[in-house]
Coordinates of C-alpha atoms and ligand atoms in Angstrom, one line a residue:
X1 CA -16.6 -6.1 -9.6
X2 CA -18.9 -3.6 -11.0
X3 CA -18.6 0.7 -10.4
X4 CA -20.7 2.6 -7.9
X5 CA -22.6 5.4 -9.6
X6 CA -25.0 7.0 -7.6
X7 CA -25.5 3.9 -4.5
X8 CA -26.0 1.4 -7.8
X9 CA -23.2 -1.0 -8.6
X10 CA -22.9 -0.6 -12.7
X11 CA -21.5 -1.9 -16.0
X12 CA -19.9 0.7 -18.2
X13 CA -21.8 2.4 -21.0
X14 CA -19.7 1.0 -23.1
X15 CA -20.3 -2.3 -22.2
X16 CA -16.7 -3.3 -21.6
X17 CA -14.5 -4.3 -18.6
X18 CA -10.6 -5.0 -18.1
X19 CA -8.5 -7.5 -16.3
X20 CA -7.4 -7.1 -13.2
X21 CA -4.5 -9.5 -12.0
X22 CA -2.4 -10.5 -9.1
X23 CA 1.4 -9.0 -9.5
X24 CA 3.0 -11.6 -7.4
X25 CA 1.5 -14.3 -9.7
X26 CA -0.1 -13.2 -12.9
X27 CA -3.2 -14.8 -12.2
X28 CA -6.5 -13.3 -12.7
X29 CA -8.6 -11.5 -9.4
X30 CA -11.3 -10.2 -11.9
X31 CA -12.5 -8.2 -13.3
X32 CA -13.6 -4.0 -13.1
X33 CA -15.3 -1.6 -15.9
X34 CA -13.5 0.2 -18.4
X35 CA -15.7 3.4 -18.0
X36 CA -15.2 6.4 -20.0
X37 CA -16.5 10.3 -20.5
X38 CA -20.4 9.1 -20.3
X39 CA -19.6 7.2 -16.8
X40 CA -17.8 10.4 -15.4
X41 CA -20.9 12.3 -16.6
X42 CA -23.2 10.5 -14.8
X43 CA -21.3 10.0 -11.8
X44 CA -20.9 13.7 -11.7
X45 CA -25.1 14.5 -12.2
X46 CA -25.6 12.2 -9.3
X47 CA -23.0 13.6 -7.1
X48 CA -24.2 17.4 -7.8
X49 CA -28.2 16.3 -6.7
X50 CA -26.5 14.4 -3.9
X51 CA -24.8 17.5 -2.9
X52 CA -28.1 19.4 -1.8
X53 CA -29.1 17.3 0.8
X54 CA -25.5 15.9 1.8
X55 CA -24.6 19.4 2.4
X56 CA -27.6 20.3 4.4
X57 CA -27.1 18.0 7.0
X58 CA -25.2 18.7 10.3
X59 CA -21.5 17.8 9.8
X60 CA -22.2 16.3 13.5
X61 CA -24.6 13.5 11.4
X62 CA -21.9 13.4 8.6
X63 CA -19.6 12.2 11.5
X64 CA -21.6 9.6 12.5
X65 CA -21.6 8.2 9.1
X66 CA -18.2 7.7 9.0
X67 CA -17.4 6.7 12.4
X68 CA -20.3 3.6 11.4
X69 CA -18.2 2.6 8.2
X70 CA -14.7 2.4 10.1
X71 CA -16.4 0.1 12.3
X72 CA -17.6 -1.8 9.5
X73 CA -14.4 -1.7 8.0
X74 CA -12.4 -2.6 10.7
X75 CA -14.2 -6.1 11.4
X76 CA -13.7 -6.9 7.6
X77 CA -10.1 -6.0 7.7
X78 CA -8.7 -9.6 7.4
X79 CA -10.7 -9.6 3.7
X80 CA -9.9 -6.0 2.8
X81 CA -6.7 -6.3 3.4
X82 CA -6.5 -10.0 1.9
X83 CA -7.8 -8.0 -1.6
X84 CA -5.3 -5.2 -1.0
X85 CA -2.4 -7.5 -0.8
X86 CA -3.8 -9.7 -3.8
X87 CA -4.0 -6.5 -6.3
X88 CA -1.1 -4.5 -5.2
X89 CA 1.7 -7.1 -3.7
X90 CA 2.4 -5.4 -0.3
X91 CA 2.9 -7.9 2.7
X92 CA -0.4 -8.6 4.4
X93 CA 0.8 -6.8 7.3
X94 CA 1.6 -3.7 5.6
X95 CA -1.9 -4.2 3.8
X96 CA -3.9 -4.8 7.0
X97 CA -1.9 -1.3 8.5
X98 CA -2.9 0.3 5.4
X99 CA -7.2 -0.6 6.1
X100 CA -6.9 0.3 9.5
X101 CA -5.3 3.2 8.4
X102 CA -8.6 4.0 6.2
X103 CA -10.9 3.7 9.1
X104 CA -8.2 6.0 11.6
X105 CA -8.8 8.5 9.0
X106 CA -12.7 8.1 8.8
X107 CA -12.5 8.2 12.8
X108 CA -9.9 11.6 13.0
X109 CA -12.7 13.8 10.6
X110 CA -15.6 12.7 12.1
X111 CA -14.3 13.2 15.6
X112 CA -13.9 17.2 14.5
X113 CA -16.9 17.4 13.1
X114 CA -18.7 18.7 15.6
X115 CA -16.3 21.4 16.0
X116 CA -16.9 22.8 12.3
X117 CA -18.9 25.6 12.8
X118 CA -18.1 29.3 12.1
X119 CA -17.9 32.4 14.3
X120 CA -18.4 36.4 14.5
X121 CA -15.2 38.1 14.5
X122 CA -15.8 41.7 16.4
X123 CA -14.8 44.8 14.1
X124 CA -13.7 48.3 14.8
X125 CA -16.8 50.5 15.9
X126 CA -18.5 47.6 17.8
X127 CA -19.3 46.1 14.1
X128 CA -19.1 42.4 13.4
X129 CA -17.6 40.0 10.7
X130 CA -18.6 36.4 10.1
X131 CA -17.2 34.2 7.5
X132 CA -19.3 31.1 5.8
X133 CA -17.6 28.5 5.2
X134 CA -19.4 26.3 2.4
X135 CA -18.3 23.3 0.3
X136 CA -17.3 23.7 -3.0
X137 CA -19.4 21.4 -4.4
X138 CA -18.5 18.1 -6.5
X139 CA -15.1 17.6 -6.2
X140 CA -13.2 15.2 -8.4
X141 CA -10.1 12.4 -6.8
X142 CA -7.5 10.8 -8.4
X143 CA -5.3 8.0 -7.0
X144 CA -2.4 5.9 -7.3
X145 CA -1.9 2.1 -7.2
X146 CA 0.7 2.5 -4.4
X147 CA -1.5 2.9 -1.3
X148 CA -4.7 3.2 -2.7
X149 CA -6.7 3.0 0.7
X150 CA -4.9 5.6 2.5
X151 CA -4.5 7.7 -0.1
X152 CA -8.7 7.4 -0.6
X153 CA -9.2 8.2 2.9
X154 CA -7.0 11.0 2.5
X155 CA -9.5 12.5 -0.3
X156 CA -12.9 11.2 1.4
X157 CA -12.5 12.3 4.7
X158 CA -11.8 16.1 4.6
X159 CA -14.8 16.3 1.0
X160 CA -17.6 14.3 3.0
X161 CA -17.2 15.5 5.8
X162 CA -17.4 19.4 5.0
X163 CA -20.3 18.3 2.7
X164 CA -18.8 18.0 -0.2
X165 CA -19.4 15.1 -3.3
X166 CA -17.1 13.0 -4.9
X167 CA -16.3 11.4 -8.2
X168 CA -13.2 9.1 -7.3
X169 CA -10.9 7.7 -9.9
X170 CA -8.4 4.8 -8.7
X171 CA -5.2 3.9 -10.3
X172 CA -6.2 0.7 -12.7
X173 CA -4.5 -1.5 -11.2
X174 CA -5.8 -1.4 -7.8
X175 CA -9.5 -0.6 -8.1
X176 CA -11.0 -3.4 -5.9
X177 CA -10.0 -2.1 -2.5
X178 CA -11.6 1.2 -3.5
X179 CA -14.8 0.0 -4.5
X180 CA -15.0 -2.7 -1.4
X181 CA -14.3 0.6 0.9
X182 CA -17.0 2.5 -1.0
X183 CA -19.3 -0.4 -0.5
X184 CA -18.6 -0.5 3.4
X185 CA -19.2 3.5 3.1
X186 CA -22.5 2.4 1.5
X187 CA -23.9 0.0 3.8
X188 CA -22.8 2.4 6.7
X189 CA -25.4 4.8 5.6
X190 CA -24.1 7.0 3.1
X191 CA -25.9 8.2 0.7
X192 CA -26.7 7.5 -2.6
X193 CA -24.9 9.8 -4.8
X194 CA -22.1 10.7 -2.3
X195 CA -19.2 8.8 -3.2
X196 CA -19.1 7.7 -6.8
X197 CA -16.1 5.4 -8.0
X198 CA -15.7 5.3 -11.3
X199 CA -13.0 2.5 -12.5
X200 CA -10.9 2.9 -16.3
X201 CA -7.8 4.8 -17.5
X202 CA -6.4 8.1 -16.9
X203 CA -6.7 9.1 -20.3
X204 CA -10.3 8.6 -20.9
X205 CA -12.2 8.9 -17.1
X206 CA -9.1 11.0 -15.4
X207 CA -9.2 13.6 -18.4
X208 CA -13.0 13.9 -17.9
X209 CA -13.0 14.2 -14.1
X210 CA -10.5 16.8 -15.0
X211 CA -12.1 18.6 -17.5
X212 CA -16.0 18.5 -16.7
X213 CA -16.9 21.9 -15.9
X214 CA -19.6 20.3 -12.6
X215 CA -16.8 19.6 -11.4
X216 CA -15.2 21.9 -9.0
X217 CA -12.1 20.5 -7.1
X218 CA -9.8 18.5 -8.3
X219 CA -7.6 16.4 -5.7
X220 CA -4.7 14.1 -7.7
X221 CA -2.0 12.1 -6.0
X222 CA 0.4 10.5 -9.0
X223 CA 3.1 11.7 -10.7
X224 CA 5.0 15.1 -11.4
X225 CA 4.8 14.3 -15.4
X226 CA 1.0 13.6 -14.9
X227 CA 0.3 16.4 -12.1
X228 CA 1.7 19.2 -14.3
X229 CA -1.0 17.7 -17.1
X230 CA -3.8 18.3 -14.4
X231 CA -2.8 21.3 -13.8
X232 CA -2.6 22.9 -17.1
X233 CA -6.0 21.5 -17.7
X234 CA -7.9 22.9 -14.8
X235 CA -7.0 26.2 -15.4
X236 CA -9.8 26.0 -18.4
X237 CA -12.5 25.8 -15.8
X238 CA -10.7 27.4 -13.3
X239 CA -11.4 24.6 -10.7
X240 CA -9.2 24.7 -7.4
X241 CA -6.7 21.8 -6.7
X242 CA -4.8 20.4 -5.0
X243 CA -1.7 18.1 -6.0
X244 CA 0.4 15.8 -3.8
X245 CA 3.2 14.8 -6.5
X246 CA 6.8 12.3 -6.2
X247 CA 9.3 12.6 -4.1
X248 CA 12.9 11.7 -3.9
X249 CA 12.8 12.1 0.0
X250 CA 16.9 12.5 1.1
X251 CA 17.4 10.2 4.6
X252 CA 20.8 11.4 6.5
X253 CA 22.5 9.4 8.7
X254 CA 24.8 11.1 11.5
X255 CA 28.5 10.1 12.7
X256 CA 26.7 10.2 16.6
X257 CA 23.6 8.0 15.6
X258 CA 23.1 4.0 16.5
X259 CA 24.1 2.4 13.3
X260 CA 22.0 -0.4 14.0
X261 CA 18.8 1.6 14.5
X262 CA 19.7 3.9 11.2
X263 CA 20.1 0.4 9.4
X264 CA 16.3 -0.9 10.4
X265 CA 15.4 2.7 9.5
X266 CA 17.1 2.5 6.5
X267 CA 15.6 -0.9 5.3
X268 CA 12.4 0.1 6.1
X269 CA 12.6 3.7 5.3
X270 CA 13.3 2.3 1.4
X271 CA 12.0 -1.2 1.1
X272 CA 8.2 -0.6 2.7
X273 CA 5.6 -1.4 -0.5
X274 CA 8.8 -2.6 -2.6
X275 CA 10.2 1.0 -2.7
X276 CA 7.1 2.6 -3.7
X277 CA 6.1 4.8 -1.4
X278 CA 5.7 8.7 -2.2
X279 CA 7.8 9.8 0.9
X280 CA 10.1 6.4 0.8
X281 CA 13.8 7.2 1.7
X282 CA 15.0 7.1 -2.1
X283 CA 18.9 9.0 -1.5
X284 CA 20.7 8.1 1.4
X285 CA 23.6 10.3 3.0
X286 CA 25.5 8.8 5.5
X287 CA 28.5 10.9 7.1
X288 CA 31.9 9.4 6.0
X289 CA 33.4 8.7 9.9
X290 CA 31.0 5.6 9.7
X291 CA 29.8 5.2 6.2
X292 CA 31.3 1.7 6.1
X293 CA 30.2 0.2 9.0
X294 CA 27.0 1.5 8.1
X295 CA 27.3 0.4 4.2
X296 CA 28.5 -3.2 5.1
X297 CA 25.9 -3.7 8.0
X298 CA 23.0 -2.4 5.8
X299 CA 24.0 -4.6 3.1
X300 CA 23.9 -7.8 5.3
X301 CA 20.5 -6.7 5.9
X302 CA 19.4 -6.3 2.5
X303 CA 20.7 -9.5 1.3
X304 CA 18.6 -11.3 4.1
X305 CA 15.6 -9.7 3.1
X306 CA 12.2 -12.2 2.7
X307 CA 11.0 -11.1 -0.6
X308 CA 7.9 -13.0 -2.1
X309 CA 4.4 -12.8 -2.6
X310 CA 2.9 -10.8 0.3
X311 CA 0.2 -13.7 1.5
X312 CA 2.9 -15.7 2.8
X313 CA 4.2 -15.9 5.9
X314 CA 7.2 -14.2 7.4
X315 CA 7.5 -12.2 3.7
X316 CA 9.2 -8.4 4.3
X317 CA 9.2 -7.2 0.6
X318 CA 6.5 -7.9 -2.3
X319 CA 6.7 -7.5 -6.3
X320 CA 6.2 -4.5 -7.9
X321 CA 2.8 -3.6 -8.5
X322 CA 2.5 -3.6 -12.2
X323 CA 4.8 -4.1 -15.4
X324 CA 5.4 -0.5 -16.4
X325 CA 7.0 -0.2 -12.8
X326 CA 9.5 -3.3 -13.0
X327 CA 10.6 -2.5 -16.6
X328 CA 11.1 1.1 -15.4
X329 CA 13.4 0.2 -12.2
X330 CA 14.9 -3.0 -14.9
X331 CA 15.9 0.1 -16.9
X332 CA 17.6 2.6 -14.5
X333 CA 19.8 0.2 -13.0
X334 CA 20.8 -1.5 -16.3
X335 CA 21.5 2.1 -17.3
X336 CA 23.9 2.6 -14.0
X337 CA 25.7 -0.2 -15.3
X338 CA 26.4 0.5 -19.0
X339 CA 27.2 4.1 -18.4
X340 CA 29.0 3.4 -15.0
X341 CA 27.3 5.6 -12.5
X342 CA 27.6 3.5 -10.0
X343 CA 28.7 0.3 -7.7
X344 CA 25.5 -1.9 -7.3
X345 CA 26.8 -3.8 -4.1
X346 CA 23.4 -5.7 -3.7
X347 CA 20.6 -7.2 -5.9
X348 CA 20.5 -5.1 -9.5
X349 CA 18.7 -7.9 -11.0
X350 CA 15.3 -9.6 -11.0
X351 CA 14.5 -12.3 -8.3
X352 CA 15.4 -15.9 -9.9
X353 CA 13.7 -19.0 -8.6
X354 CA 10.5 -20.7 -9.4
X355 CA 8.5 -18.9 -7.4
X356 CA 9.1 -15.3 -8.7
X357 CA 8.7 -16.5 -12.2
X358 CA 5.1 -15.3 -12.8
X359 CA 5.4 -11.9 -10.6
X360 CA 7.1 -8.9 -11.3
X361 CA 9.6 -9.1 -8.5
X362 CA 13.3 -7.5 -7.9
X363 CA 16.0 -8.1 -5.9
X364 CA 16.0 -5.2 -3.0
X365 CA 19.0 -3.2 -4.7
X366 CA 21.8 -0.7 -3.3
X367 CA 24.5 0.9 -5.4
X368 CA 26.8 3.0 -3.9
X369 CA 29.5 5.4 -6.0
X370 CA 26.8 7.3 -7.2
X371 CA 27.6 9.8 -9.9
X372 CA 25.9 13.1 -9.0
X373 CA 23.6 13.4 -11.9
X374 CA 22.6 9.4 -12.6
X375 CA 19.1 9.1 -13.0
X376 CA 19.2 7.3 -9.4
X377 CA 20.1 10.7 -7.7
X378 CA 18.1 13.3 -10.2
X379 CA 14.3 11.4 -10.9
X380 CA 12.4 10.1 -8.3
X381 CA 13.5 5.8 -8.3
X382 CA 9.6 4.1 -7.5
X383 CA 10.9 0.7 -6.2
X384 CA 13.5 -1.3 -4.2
X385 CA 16.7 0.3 -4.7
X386 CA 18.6 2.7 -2.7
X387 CA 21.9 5.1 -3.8
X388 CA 23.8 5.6 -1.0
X389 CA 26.0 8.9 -0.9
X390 CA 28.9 9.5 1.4
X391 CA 29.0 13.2 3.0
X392 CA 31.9 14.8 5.1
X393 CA 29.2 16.2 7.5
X394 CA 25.9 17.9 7.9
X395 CA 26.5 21.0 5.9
X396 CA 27.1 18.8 2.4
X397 CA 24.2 16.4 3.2
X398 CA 21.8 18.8 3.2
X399 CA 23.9 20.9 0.4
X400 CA 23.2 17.5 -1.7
X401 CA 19.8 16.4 -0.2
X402 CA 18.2 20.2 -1.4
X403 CA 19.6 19.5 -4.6
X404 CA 16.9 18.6 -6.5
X405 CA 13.7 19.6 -7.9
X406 CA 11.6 17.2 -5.5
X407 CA 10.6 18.5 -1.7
X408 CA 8.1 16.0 0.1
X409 CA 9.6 14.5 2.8
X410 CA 13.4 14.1 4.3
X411 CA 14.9 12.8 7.7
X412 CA 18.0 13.2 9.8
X413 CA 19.3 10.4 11.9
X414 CA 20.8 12.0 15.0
X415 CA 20.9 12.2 18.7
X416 CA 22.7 15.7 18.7
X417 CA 19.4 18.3 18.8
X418 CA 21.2 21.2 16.8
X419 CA 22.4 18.9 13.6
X420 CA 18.2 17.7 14.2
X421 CA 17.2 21.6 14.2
X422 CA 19.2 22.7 11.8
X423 CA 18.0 20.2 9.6
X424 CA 14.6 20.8 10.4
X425 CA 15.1 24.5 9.5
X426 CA 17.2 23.9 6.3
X427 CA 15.8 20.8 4.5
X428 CA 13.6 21.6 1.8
X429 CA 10.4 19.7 2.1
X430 CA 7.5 19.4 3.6
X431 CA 8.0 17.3 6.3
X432 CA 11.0 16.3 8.2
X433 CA 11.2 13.1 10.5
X434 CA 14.3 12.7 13.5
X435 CA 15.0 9.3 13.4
X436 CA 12.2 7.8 11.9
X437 CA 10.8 8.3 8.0
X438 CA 7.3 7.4 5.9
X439 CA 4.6 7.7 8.0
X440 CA 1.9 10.6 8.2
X441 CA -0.8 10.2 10.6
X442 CA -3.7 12.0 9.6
X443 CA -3.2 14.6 12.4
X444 CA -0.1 16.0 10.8
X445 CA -1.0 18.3 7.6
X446 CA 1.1 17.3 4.7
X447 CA 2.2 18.2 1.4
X448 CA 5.0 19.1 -1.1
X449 CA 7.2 22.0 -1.4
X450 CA 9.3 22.9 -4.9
X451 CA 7.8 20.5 -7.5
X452 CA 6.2 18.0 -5.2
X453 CA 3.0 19.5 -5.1
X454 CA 0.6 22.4 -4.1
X455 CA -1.3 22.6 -1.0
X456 CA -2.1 19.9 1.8
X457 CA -3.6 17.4 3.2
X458 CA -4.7 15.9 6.4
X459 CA -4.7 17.7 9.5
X460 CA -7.0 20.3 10.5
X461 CA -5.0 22.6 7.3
X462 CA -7.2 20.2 4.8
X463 CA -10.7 21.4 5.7
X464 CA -10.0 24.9 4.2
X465 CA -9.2 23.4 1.1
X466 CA -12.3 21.9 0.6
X467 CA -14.5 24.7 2.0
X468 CA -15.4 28.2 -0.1
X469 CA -14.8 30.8 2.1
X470 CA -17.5 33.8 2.1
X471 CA -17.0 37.1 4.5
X472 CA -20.1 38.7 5.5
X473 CA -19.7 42.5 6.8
X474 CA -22.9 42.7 9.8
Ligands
NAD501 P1 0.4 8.5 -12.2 O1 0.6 9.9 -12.3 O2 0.9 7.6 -13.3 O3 -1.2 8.2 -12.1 C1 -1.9 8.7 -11.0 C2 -3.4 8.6 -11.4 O4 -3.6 9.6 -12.4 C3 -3.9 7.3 -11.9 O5 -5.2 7.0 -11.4 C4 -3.9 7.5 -13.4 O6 -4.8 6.6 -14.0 C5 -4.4 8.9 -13.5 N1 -4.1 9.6 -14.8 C6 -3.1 9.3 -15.7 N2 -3.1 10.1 -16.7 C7 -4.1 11.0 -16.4 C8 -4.6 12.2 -17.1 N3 -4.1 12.6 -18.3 N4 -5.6 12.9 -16.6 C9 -6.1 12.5 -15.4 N5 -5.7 11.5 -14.7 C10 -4.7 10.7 -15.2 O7 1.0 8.0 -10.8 P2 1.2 6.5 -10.4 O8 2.2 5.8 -11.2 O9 -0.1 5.8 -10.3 O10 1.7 6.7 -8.8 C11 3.0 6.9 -8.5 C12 3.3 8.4 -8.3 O11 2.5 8.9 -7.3 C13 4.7 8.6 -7.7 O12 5.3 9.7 -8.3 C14 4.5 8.9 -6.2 O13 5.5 9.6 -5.6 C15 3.2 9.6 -6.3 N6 2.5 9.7 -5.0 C16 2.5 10.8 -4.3 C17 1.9 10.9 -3.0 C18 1.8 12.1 -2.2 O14 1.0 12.2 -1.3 N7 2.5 13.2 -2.6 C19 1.4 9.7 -2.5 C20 1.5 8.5 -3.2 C21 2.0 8.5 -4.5
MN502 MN1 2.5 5.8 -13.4

C-alpha cells in the first residue's frame, strides 16, 4: 500500500518501502513506505492549510462525516478485519470486534457533535464571561501494533471532530488497517488534508512528528521507555500531550466469588490479543481459601486453549505480533527458570508442531510461586503468560497489587459490595472493573495514573484535551 498525504496515496521521498508480513506464517502481505522527516513535513503543511477550512465548518457537518465512514466501514468489516487479523495475529473475531469498534467510536463523537458549542457564564455585577473553545491545530498520533484500529479511533475521533488535523503514525508492523480506515474516512467525504498517515519507523517519522514545531499536540500510545522519550522531547516546543503508557493491570479474585466465572475472566482477562493488551490482567491475586481450586481449574483451561493462526476456525489465542515481542516473553520466562523465581505449571515454551513453525507463537503460560521482585511481577509482561500470587485476603491484594510503578487498569472479582468499594476506592489506577476486566467503551474517559500515563481519553473528558481554551471578560 502506498501513504495518504494530503487525500493523495504516495511513495516516500525517499523512494523506499518495507516489508510487511503475516506473524502467524511469515509470508509476505505487502508492502508500505519507509517515509522519513521530508514525508512528516509535508504531511504536516497539508494538514495545517486543511486546518482553516476543517475548522470552520460546523462540528454538526464534521459529524456527519464520520457517521458516513462508520457506515462505510461497517459493510467492509469482513475485509478490514480479514487485513487486521492477517498483520497483527488476533482471532478474526477479536479483529472483526476491534473494526466495529472503530466505527462505535466514529458514531459516539459525531453523535455529540451537535452539542459542542460554548456558553455565557453570568458574573458578579450582572457582567458576563464566555469561554472559546478552539482546536489546537495540527496535532500529531502515535500508535501501537496491538490494537491499532481502536487505538486510531481513539486519536481521530475527539481531533476531527473539534476541528482539529492530524498527522498519524502507526506502529510498523500493522500499518495496513490504518491506511484502509483512512481510505474509508476518505471516500466518506473527508477532506483532503485532514487525516494524513504517514507509514516508517519511530526513530525517523515518530521523532519528526514529535519534534516539528507545526505541530501542536502530540497523542502517543506505546511504551513507558518510549513515552518518557516523547515527553522529554516536546517540552522543546512546548506542544501539549497526552500519553496513554503500559500497564501491569492487578486482577483479584475473592474467597466469595464463582470460581468458574473468575476462571473465564481470568483466561480472557490475560489471553485476549495473545496477552498484549495495554489493560490485560498481567498479576493475578487470588485469596488463599480457594487458590487451588482456582489454580487447578484455570490451568485445565489454559491447557485446552485453541491457539493458531487467527483465520481459522474455532482459534482462541493468535502468535505474537512480531519478533521483538516473542524473543522478549522467550526471555523472561527462561529467566524465571534459571534464577528460579517461579513454578511455570503451564506452557513456558514455544508452540511445537508443523503448523506454528513459521509464526511467532507461544504456549499460553502460567507460573505460580512468584518471587516478589521477578521481572514477571515488576515490568509490564506483553504476551500470554500470567503470575499467579496467593493472598491471605483483600488487604494484602491490594497491598501487592499498588505495588508497582504501573496504574492503568485493575479488577476485583467479588459478590460482597464493600471488598468491591473498597477496592474501587484503594486500587491505584485508572480504572477499576467488578467482575469483568479489558474493555473501555468509548463512553468511559480513560487513562493512567503513576507512570501509566498523563491525561485521558474517550468520553466527554477527551474533547478538552484537544480544544484551546480562551476566556473572554464581556
Ligand atoms: P512502543 O513504545 O514500542 O511504540 C509505540 C509507537 O511509538 C510506535 O508507532 C513506534 O514506532 C513509535 N516510536 C518508537 N520510538 C519512537 C520515538 N523515538 N519517537 C516517536 N515515536 C516512536 O510501543 P509498542 O511496543 O508498539 O506497544 C506496546 C506498548 O503500548 C505496551 O507498553 C502497551 O501497554 C502500550 N499500550 C498502551 C495503551 C493505553 O491506552 N494506555 C494502549 C495500547 C498499548
Ligand atoms: Mn515496542
Amino acid at each position: 500500500m502506498k501513504m495518504l498525504i494530503d487525500g493523495e496515496w504516495t511513495d516516500a521521498a525517499s523512494g523506499e518501502t518495507y516489508e510487511v508480513r503475516n506473524p502467524a506464517s511469515g509470508k509476505l502481505l505487502d508492502t508500505a513506505p519507509l517515509g522519513g522527516a521530508e514525508d512528516v513535513k509535508r504531511a504536516v503543511d497539508a494538514a495545517r492549510e486543511a486546518q482553516k477550512k476543517w475548522s470552520a465548518m460546523p462540528a454538526r457537518d464534521r459529524g456527519r462525516i464520520f457517521f458516513k465512514a462508520a457506515q462505510r466501514i461497517r459493510d467492509r468489516q469482513a475485509d478490514l478485519a480479514t487485513m487486521l487479523t492477517m498483520e497483527q495475529g488476533k482471532p478474526f473475531k477479536e479483529a472483526r470486534d476491534e473494526i466495529q469498534g472503530f466505527a462505535n467510536i466514529l458514531e459516539y463523537y459525531a453523535g455529540i457533535s451537535a452539542a459542542l458549542e460554548d456558553g455565557l457564564i453570568p458574573l458578579a455585577q450582572g457582567k458576563r464571561g464566555a469561554v472559546l473553545r478552539r482546536p489546537i491545530g495540527v496535532c500529531g498520533a502515535i500508535i501501537p501494533w496491538n490494537v491499532p484500529g481502536i487505538i486510531m479511533g481513539w486519536k481521530v475521533g475527539p481531533a476531527l471532530i473539534t476541528g482539529n488535523t492530524l498527522v498519524l503514525k502507526p506502529a510498523t508492523t500493522t500499518p495496513l488497517t490504518n491506511l484502509s480506515l483512512a481510505y474509508a474516512m476518505g471516500e466518506a467525504g473527508l477532506p483532503k488534508g485532514v487525516l494524513n498517515v504517514v507509514t516508517g519507523p519511530g526513530k525517523s517519522v515518530g521523532d519528526e512528528i514529535v519534534r516539528n514545531p507545526g505541530v501542536r499536540k502530540i497523542s502517543f500510545t506505546g511504551s513507558i521507555e518510549t513515552g518518557k522519550r516523547v515527553l522529554q522531547a516536546v517540552s522543546a516546543s512546548m506542544k501539549r500531550v497526552t500519553l496513554e503508557l503500559g500497564g501491569s493491570d492487578p486482577m483479584i479474585v475473592c474467597d466469595d466469588f464463582d470460581i468458574n466465572k473468575a476462571v473465564a475472566g481470568a483466561v480472557h482477562g490475560r489471553f485476549y490479543n495473545c496477552g498484549q493488551t495495554c489493560t490485560a490482567a498481567k498479576r493475578l491475586f487470588v485469596f488463599e481459601a480457594i487458590a487451588d481450586e482456582f489454580i487447578g481449574q484455570l490451568k485445565s483451561r489454559v491447557e485446552r486453549l485453541n491457539v493458531g493462526n487467527g483465520m481459522d476456525e474455532g482459534v482462541e489465542m493468535g502468535p505474537l505480533n512480531n519478533r521483538a515481542q516473542w524473543e522478549q516473553i522467550k526471555g523472561l520466562v527462561e529467566e524465571v527458570r534459571t534464577k528460579d523465581e517461579g513454578r511455570v505449571i503451564v506452557g513456558g515454551r514455544v508452540q511445537d508442531g508443523e503448523q506454528y513453525r513459521n509464526g511467532f507463537f507461544y504456549m499460553p503460560t502460567l507460573v505460580t510461586n512468584v518471587a516478589p521482585d521477578s521481572r514477571l511481577l515488576r515490568e509490564e509482561v506483553f504476551g500470554p503468560v500470567l503470575p499467579i500470587v496467593v493472598v491471605k485476603g483483600l488487604d494484602e491484594a491490594i497491598e501487592r497489587a499498588n505495588d508497582t510503578k504501573y496504574g492503568l487498569g485493575s479488577s476485583i472479582w467479588t459478590n460482597d459490595m464493600e471488598k468491591a468499594k473498597a477496592a474501587c476506592e484503594r486500587l491505584e489506577s485508572g480504572i477499576t472493573w467488578i467482575n469483568q476486566h479489558v474493555k473501555l467503551p468509548p463512553e468511559m474517559p480513560f487513562g493512567g495514573v503513576k507512570e501509566s500515563g498523563i491525561g485521558r481519553e474517550n468520553g466527554l473528558e477527551t474533547i478538552d484535551a484537544y480544544y484551546e481554551l480562551k476566556s473572554i471578560m464581556l
